[in-house]
Short mmCIF file of C-alpha atoms and ligand atoms in Angstrom, two decimals:
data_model
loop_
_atom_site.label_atom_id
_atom_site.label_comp_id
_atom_site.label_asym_id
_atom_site.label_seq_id
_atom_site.Cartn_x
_atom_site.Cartn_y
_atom_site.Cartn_z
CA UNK A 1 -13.12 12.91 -7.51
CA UNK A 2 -11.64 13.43 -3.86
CA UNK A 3 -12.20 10.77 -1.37
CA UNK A 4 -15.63 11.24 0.65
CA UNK A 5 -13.93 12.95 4.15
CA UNK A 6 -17.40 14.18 6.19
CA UNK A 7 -15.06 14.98 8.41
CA UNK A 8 -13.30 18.18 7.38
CA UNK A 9 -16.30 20.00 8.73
CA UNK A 10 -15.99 19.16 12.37
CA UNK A 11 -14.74 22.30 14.53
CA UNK A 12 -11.68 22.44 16.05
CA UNK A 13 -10.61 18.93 14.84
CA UNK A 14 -8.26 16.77 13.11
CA UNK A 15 -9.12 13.30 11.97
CA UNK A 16 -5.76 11.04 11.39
CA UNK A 17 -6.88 9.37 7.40
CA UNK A 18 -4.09 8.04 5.40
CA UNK A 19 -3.21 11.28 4.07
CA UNK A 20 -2.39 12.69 7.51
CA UNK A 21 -0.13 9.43 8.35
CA UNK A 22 1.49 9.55 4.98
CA UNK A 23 2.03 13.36 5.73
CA UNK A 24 2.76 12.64 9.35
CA UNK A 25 4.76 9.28 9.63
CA UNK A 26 8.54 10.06 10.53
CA UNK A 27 7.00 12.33 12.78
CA UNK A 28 4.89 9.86 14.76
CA UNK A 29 7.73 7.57 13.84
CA UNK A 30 10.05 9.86 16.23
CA UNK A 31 7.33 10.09 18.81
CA UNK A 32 7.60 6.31 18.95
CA UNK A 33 11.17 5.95 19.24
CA UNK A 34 10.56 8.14 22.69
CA UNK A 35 9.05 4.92 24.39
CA UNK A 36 12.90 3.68 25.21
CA UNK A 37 14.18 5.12 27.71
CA UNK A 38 17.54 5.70 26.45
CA UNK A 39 16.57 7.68 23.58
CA UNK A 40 14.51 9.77 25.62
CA UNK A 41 17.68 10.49 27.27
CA UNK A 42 19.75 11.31 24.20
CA UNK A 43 16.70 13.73 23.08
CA UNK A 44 16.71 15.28 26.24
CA UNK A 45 20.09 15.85 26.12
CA UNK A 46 20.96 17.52 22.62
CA UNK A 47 17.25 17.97 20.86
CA UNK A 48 18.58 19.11 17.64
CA UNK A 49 21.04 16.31 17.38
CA UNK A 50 18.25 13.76 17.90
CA UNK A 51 15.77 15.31 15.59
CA UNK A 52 18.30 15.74 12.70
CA UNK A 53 18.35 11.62 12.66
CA UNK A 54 15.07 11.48 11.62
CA UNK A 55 13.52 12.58 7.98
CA UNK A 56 10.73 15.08 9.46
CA UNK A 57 10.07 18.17 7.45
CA UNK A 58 11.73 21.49 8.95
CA UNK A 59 8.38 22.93 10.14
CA UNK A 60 7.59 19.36 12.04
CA UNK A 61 11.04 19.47 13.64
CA UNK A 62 10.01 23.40 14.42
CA UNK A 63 6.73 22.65 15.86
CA UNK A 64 8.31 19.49 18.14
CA UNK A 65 10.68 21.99 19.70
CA UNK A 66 7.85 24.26 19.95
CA UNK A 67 5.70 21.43 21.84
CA UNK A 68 3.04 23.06 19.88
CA UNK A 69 0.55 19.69 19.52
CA UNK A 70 -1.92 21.95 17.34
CA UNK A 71 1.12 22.48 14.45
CA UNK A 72 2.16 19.06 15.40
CA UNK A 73 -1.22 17.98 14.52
CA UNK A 74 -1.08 20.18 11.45
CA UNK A 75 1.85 18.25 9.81
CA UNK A 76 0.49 15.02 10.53
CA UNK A 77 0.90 13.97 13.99
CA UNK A 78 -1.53 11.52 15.69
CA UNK A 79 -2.18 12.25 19.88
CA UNK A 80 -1.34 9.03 20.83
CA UNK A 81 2.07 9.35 18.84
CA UNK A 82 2.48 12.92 20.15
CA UNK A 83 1.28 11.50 23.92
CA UNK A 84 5.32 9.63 23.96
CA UNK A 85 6.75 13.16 23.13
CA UNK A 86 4.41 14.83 26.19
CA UNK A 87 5.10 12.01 28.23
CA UNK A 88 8.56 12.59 27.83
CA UNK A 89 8.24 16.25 29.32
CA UNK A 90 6.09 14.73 32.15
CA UNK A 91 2.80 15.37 30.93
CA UNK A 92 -0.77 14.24 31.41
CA UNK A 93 -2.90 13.52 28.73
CA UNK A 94 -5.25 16.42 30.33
CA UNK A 95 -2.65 19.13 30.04
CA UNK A 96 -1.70 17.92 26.68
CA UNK A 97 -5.33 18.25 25.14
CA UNK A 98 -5.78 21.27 27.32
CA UNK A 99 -2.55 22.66 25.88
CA UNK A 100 -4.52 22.52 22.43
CA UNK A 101 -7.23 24.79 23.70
CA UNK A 102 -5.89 28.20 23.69
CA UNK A 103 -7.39 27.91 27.73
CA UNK A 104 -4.97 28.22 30.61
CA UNK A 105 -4.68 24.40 32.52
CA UNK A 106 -6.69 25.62 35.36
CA UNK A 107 -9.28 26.74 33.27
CA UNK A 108 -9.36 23.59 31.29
CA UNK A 109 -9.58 21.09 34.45
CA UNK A 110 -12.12 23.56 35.68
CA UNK A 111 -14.59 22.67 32.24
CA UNK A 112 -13.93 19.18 32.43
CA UNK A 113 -14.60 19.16 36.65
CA UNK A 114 -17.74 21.48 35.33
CA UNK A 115 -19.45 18.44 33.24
CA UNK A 116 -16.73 19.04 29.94
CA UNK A 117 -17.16 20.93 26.64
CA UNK A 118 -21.05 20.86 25.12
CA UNK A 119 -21.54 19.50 21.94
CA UNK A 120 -23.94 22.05 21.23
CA UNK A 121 -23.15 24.56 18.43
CA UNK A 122 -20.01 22.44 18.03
CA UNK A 123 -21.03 19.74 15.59
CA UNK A 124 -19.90 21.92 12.58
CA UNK A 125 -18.12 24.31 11.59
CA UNK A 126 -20.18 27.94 11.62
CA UNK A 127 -22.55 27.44 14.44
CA UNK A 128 -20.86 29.44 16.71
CA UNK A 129 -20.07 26.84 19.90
CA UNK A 130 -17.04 27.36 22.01
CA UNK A 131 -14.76 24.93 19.91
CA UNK A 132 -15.31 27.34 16.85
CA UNK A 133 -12.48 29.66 17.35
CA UNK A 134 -9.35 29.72 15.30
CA UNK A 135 -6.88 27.16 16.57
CA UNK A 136 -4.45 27.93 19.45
CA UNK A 137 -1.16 28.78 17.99
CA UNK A 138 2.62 28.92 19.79
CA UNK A 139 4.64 32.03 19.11
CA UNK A 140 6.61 30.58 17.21
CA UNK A 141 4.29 28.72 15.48
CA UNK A 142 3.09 32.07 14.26
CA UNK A 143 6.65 33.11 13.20
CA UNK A 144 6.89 30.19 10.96
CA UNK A 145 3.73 30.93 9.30
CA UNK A 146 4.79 34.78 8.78
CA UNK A 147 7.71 33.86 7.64
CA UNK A 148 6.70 31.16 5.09
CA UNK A 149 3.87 33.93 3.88
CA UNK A 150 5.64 34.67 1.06
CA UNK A 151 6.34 31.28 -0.06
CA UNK A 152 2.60 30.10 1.21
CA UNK A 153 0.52 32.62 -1.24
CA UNK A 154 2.65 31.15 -4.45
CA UNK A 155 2.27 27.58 -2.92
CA UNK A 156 -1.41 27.57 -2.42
CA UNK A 157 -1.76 28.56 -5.89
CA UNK A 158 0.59 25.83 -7.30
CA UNK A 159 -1.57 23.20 -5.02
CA UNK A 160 -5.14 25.06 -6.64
CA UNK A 161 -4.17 23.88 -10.24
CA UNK A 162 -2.74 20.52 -9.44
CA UNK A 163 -6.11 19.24 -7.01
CA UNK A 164 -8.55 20.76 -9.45
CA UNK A 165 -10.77 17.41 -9.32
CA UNK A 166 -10.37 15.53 -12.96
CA UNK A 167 -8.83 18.81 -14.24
CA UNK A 168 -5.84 16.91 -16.35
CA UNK A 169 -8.72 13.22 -15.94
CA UNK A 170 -8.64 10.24 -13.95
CA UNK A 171 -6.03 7.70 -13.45
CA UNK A 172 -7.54 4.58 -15.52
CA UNK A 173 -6.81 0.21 -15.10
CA UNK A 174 -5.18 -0.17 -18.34
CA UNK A 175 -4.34 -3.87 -18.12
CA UNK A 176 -4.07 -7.19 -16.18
CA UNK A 177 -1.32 -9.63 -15.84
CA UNK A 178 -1.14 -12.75 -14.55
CA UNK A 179 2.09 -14.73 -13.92
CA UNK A 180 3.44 -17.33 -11.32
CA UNK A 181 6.31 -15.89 -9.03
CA UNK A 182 8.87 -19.50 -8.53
CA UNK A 183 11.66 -18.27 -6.13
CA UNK A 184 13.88 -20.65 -8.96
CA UNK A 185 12.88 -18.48 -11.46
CA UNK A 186 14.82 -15.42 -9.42
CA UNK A 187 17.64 -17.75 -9.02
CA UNK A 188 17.94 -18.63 -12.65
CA UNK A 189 17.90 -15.01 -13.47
CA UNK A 190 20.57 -13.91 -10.52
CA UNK A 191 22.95 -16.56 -11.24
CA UNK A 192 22.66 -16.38 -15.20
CA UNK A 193 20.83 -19.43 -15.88
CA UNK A 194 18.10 -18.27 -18.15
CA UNK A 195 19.99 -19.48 -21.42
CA UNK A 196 20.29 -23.40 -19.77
CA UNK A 197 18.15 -25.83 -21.89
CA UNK A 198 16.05 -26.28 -18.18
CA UNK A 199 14.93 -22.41 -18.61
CA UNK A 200 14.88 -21.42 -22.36
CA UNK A 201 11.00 -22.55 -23.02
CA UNK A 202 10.32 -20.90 -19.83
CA UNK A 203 12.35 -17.06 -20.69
CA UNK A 204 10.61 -18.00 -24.74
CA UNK A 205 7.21 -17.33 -23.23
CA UNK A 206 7.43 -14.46 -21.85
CA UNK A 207 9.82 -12.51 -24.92
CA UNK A 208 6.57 -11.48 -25.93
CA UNK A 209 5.27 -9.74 -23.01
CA UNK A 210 8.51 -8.01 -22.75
CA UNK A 211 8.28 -6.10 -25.66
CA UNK A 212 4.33 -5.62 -24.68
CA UNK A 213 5.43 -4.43 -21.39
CA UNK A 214 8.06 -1.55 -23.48
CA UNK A 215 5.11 -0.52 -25.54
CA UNK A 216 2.65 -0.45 -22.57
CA UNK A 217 4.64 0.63 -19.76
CA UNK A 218 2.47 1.84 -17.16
CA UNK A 219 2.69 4.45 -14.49
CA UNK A 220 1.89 2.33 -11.80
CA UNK A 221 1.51 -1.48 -11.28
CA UNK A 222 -0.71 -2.32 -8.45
CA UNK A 223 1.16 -5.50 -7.63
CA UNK A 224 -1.16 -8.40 -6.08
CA UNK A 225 1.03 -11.25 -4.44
CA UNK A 226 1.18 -12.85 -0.96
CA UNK A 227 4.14 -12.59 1.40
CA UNK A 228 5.48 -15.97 2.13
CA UNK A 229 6.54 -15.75 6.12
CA UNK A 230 8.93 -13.05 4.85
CA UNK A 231 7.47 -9.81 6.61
CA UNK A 232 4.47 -11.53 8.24
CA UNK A 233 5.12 -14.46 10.41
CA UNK A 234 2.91 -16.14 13.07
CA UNK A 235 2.63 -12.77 15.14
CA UNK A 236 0.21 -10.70 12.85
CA UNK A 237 -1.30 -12.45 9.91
CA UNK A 238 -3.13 -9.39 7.71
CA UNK A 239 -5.65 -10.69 5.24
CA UNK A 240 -5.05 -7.78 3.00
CA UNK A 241 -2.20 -5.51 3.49
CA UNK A 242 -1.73 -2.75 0.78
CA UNK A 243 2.42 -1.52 0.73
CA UNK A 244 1.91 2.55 1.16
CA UNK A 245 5.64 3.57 1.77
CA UNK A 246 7.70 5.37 -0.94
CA UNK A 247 10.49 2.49 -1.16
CA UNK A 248 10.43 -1.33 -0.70
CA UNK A 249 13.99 -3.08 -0.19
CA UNK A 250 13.93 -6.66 -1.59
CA UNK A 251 13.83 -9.00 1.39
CA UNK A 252 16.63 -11.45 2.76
CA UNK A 253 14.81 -14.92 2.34
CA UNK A 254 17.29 -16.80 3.87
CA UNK A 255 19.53 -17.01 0.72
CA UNK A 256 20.76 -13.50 1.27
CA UNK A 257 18.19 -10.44 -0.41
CA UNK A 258 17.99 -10.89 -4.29
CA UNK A 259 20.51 -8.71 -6.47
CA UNK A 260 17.07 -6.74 -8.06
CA UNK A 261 16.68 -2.41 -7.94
CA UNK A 262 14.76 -1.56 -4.59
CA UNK A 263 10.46 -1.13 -5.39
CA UNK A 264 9.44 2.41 -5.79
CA UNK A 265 6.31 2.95 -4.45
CA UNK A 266 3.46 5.32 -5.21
CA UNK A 267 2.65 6.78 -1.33
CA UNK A 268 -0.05 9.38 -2.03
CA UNK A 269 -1.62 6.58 -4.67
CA UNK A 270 -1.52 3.73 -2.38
CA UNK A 271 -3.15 6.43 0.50
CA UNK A 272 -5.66 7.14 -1.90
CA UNK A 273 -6.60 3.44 -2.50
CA UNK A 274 -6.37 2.32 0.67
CA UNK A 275 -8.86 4.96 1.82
CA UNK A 276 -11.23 4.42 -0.77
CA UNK A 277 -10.91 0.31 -0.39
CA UNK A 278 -11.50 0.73 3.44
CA UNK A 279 -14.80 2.92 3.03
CA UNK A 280 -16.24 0.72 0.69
CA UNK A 281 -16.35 -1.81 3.75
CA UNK A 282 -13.01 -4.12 2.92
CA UNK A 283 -10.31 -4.34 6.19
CA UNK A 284 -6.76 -3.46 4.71
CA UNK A 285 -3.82 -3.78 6.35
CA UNK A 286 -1.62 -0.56 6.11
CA UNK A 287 1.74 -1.32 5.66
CA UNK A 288 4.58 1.82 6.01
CA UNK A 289 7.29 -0.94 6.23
CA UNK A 290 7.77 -3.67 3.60
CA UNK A 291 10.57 -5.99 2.55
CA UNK A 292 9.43 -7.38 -0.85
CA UNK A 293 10.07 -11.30 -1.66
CA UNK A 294 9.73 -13.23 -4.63
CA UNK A 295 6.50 -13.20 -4.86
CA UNK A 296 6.55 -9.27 -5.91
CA UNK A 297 10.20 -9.35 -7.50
CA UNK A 298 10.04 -12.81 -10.32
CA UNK A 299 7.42 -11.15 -11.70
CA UNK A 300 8.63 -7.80 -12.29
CA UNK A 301 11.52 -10.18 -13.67
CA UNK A 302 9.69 -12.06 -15.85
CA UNK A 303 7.95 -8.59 -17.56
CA UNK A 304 11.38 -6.55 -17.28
CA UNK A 305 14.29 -8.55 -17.34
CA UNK A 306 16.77 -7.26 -15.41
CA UNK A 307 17.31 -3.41 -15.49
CA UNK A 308 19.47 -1.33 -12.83
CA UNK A 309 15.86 -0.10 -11.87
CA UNK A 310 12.27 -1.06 -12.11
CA UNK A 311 10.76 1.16 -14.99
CA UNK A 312 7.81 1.98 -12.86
CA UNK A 313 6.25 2.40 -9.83
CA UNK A 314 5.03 -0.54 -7.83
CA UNK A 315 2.46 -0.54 -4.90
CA UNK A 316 2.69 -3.74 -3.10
CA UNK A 317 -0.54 -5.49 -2.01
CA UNK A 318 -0.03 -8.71 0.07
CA UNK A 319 -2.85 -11.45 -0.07
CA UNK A 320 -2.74 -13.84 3.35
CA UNK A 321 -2.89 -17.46 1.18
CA UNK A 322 -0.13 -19.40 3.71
CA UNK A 323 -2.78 -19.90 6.89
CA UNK A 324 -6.48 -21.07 6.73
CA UNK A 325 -8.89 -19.25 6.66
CA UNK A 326 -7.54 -17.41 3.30
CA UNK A 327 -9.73 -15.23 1.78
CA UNK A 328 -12.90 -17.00 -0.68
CA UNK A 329 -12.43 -15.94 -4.44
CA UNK A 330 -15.67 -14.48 -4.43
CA UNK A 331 -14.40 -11.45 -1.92
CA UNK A 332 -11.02 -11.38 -4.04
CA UNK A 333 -12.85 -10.63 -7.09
CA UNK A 334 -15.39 -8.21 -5.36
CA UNK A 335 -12.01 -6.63 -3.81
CA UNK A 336 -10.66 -6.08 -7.55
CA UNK A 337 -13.85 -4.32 -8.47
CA UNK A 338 -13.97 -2.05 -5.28
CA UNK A 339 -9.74 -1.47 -6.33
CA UNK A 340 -10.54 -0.39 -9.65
CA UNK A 341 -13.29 1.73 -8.49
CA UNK A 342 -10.96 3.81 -6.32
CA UNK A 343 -8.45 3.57 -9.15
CA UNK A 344 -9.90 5.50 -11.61
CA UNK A 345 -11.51 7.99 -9.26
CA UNK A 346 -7.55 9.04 -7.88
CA UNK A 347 -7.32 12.87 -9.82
CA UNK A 348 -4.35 12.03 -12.04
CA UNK A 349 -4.34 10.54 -15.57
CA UNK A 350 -1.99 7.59 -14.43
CA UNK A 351 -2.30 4.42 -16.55
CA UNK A 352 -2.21 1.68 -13.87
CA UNK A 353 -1.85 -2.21 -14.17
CA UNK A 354 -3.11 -4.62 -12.06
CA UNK A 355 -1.18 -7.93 -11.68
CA UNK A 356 -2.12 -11.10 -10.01
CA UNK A 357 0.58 -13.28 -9.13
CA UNK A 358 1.36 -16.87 -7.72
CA UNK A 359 0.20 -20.08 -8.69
CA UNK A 360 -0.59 -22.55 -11.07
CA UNK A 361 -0.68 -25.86 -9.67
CA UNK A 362 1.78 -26.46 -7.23
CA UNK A 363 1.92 -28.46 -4.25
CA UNK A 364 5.11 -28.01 -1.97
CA UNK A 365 4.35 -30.17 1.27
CA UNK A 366 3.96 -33.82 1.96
CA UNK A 367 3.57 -36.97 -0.07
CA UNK A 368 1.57 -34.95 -2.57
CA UNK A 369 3.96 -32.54 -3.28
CA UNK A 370 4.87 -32.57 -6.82
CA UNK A 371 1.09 -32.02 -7.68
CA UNK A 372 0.80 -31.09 -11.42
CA UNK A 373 -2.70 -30.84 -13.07
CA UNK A 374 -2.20 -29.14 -16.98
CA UNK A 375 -6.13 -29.70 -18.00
CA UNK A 376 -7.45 -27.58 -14.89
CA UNK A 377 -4.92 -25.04 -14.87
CA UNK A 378 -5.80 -24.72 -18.60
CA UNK A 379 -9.49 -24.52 -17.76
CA UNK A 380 -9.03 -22.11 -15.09
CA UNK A 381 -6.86 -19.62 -17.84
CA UNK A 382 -10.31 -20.15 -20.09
CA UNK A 383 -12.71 -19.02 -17.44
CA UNK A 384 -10.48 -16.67 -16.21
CA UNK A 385 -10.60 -14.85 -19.38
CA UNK A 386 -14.03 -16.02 -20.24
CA UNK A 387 -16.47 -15.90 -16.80
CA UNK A 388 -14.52 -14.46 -14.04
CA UNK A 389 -17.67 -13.91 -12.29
CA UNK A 390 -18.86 -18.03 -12.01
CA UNK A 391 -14.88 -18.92 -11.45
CA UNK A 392 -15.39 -16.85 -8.27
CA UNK A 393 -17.44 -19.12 -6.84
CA UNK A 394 -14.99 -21.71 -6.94
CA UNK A 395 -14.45 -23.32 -3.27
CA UNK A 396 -11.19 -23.46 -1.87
CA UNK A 397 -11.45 -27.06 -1.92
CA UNK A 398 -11.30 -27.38 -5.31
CA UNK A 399 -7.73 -25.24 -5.38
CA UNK A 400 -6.56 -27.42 -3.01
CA UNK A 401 -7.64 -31.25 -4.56
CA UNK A 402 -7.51 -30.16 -8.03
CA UNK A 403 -4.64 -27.87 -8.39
CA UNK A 404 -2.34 -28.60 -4.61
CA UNK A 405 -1.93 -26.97 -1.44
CA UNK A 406 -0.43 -24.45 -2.57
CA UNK A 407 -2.35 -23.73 -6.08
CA UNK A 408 -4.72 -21.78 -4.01
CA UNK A 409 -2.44 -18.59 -4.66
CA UNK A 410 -4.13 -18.52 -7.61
CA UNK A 411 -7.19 -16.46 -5.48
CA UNK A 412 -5.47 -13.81 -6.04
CA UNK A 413 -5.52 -13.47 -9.37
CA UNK A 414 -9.39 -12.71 -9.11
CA UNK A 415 -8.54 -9.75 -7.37
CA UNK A 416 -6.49 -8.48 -10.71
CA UNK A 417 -9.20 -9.88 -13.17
CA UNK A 418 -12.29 -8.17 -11.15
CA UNK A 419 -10.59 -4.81 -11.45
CA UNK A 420 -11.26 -5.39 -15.37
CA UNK A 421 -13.80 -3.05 -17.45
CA UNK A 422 -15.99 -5.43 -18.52
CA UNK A 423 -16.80 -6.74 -14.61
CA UNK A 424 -18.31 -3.48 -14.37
CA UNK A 425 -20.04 -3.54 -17.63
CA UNK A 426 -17.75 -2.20 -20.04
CA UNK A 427 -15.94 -4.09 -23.19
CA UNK A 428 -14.52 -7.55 -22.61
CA UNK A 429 -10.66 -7.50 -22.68
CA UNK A 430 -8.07 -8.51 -25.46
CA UNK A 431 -6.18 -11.36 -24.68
CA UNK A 432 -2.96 -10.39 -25.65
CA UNK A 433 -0.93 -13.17 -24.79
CA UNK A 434 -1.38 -16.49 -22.98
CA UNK A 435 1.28 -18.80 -22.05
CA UNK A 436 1.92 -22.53 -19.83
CA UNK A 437 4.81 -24.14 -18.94
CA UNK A 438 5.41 -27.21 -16.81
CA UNK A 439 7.79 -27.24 -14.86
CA UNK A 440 9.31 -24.39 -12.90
CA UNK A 441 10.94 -26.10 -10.26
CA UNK A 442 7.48 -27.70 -8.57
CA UNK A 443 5.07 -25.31 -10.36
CA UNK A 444 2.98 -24.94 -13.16
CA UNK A 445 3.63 -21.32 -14.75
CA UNK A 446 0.66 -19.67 -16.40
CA UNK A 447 0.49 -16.48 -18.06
CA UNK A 448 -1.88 -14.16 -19.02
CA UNK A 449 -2.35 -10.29 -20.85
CA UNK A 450 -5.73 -8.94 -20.51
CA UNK A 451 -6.10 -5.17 -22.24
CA UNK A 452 -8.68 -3.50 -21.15
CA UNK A 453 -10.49 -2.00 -24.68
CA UNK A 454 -11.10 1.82 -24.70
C1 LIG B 501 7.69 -22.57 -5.48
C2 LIG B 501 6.57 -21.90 -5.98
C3 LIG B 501 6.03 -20.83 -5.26
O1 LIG B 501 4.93 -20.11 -5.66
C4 LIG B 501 6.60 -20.41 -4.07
O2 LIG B 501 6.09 -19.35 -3.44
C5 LIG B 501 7.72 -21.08 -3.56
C6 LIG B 501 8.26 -22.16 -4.27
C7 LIG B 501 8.30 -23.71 -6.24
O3 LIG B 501 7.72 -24.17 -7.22
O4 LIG B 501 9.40 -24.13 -5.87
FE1 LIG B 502 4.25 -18.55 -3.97
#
């Protein structure tokens, strides 16, 4: 099922959704790097060199030397990115829309002097205003296009079979996975540790979901974790920030960036979700450029050991749990639900995982810290499984007294558990393994497999 877009039908215009700034981004990224002045100096100077360093398609270099903003617009560029390349030739904002027009700049000021362009019969496409015509093109904008004719008529059939809505089904949640993410964990698997008395119970309980994960590898894991101050410090603090670029580098946490493979991510997937998420009324951060910490890379350990690269993709999505106010468990488990929804409505038959990560009890701060508390962790692993919907309503208050300051990671793992079947009425899920350990350096590890039943 494609994502609702009422705006396709709007004359004469392009609106900039993910899919236009996944399409578009080194593009706009170039436009940006036009706001020093020194680079608008080396662009000036040799074009071609300066657009070679950047990884823009060969038609989006084409139409930037054409200054054609309509093909510009085409391939993904956004007007206020595309204003730093116009500015750069000394342009207004007027003659840049003008330019887009197919009307001479005289003519243009003259409308806008004149009261500007009616509405009227320009609302949607077909009802003949003056905004209905086909789009202004460059010369060369119209070579390209002849020239790619060949190539275009085989394309546009390759692109009809593989967008048929549902045609090969859906992408489906196949599974949940809970685990805590201890940086010491990483350690003990970077510096070869796991066979030291400390670690074995730890590595035993999860030799099980190992071989679980080979039999159920996914296409996709849609990764749930929070970053802690690695990419997100005191100057921007996203509640939810979904990872949509194609790669993720593990990030330098001050002991130098883990020895793990780089994430791959899943671009037009993450695009897809982050649209849908968005329109069903939850604020997501967008996030084009991610460093990955422990919090995303112990767990992959914990499931995968440690191969020369992750066995599938990853999308990233960051929870804000490290400054009040954090989001309630009751919108984390409505936030799984509205996930899963746009999940299995993405027109591929990918088998996708959810995992929440983080907690159990662990308090790291303060005369407190050291904070264990076995009996609620356990209870929170029953009514995890059990009645998601009541453990929702769970204040924050109660993380925090009952299970430490820093136990109230364990949000997020309502956000993997309400993108389950049975939230949204189907079968309850098979537990297919549940494990606790204390300690983990100053946590309590829990973990959990939930199948979802067919
Ligand atoms: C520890 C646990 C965490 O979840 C974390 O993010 C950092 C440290 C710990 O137990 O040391
Ligand atoms: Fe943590």
């Amino acid at each position: 099922m494609a994502l609702h877009k009422p705006y396709l039908d709007v004359p004469g215009t392009t609106i900039f959704d993910a899919d236009q700034s996944r399409k578009g981004y080194w593009l706009n990224q170039f436009c940006m790097s036009l706001m020093k002045a020194e680079n608008r100096e080396r662009f000036k100077q040799d074009e071609d060199a300066y657009l070679a360093e950047w990884d823009m398609t060969d038609e989006q270099r084409a139409a930037v030397r054409a200054r054609d903003l309509n093909w510009m617009m085409r391939t993904g560029g956004n007007i206020y990115f595309l204003s730093k390349l116009g500015a750069t030739d000394g342009m207004s904002f007027q003659q840049m829309a003008g330019s887009m027009t197919g009307m001479t700049e005289q003519q243009y000021r003259d409308m806008m002097v004149g009261g500007g362009r009616s509405p009227e019969g320009n609302r949607v496409v077909g009802q003949g205003g003056d905004a209905q015509g086909a789009v202004s093109q460059s010369a060369a904008w119209k070579a390209w296009e002849e020239k790619q004719q060949k190539n275009l008529v085989a394309g546009v059939e390759k692109h009809d079979t593989a967008t048929k809505s549902g045609a090969n089904g859906q992408a489906r949640v196949t599974a949940s996975l809970f685990a805590s993410h201890v940086p010491a964990i990483g350690a003990a698997v970077d510096l070869g540790k796991t066979d030291e008395p400390y670690w074995v119970p730890l590595f035993k309980g999860f030799e099980f979901s190992k071989q679980w994960m080979k039999d159920n590898l996914p296409d996709v894991i849609f990764l749930v974790y929070n970053d802690h101050a690695t990419n997100f410090d005191l100057g921007i603090i996203p509640t939810f920030a979904i990872g949509t670029a194609a790669e993720f580098e593990p990030a330098d946490e001050g002991y130098g960036p883990r020895p793990v493979p780089k994430v791959v991510g899943h671009p037009h997937l993450a695009a897809h979700i982050a649209q849908s998420v968005i329109q069903q009324d939850f604020d997501l951060t967008i996030v084009n450029n991610l460093k990955v910490d422990h919090g995303l890379t112990v767990p992959l350990n914990l499931m995968f050991g440690s191969p020369a690269e992750w066995p599938c993709k990853v999308i990233p999505f960051h929870v804000n749990v490290v400054q009040y106010p954090v989001p309630s468990g009751a919108r984390c488990f409505a936030l799984g639900q509205a996930i899963r929804r746009a999940i299995e409505s993405y027109d591929e038959p990918l088998k996708v995982q959810i995992w929440g990560t983080g907690g159990m009890s662990h308090q790291l701060q303060g005369p407190r810290a050291g904070l264990i508390n076995s009996e609620w962790d356990n209870q929170f692993l029953d009514r995890l499984i059990a009645d998601p919907k009541d453990l929702a309503t769970m204040p924050h208050i109660d993380y925090v007294r009952e299970a430490g300051s820093e136990g109230i990671e364990l949000v997020m793992w309502l956000i993997a558990r309400g993108a389950m079947a049975d939230v949204a009425g189907g079968k309850a899920p098979k537990v297919a393994h549940r494990f606790f350990h204390v300690p983990a350096s100053n946590t309590a590890v829990g973990h959990l497999i939930l199948e979802n039943q067919e």
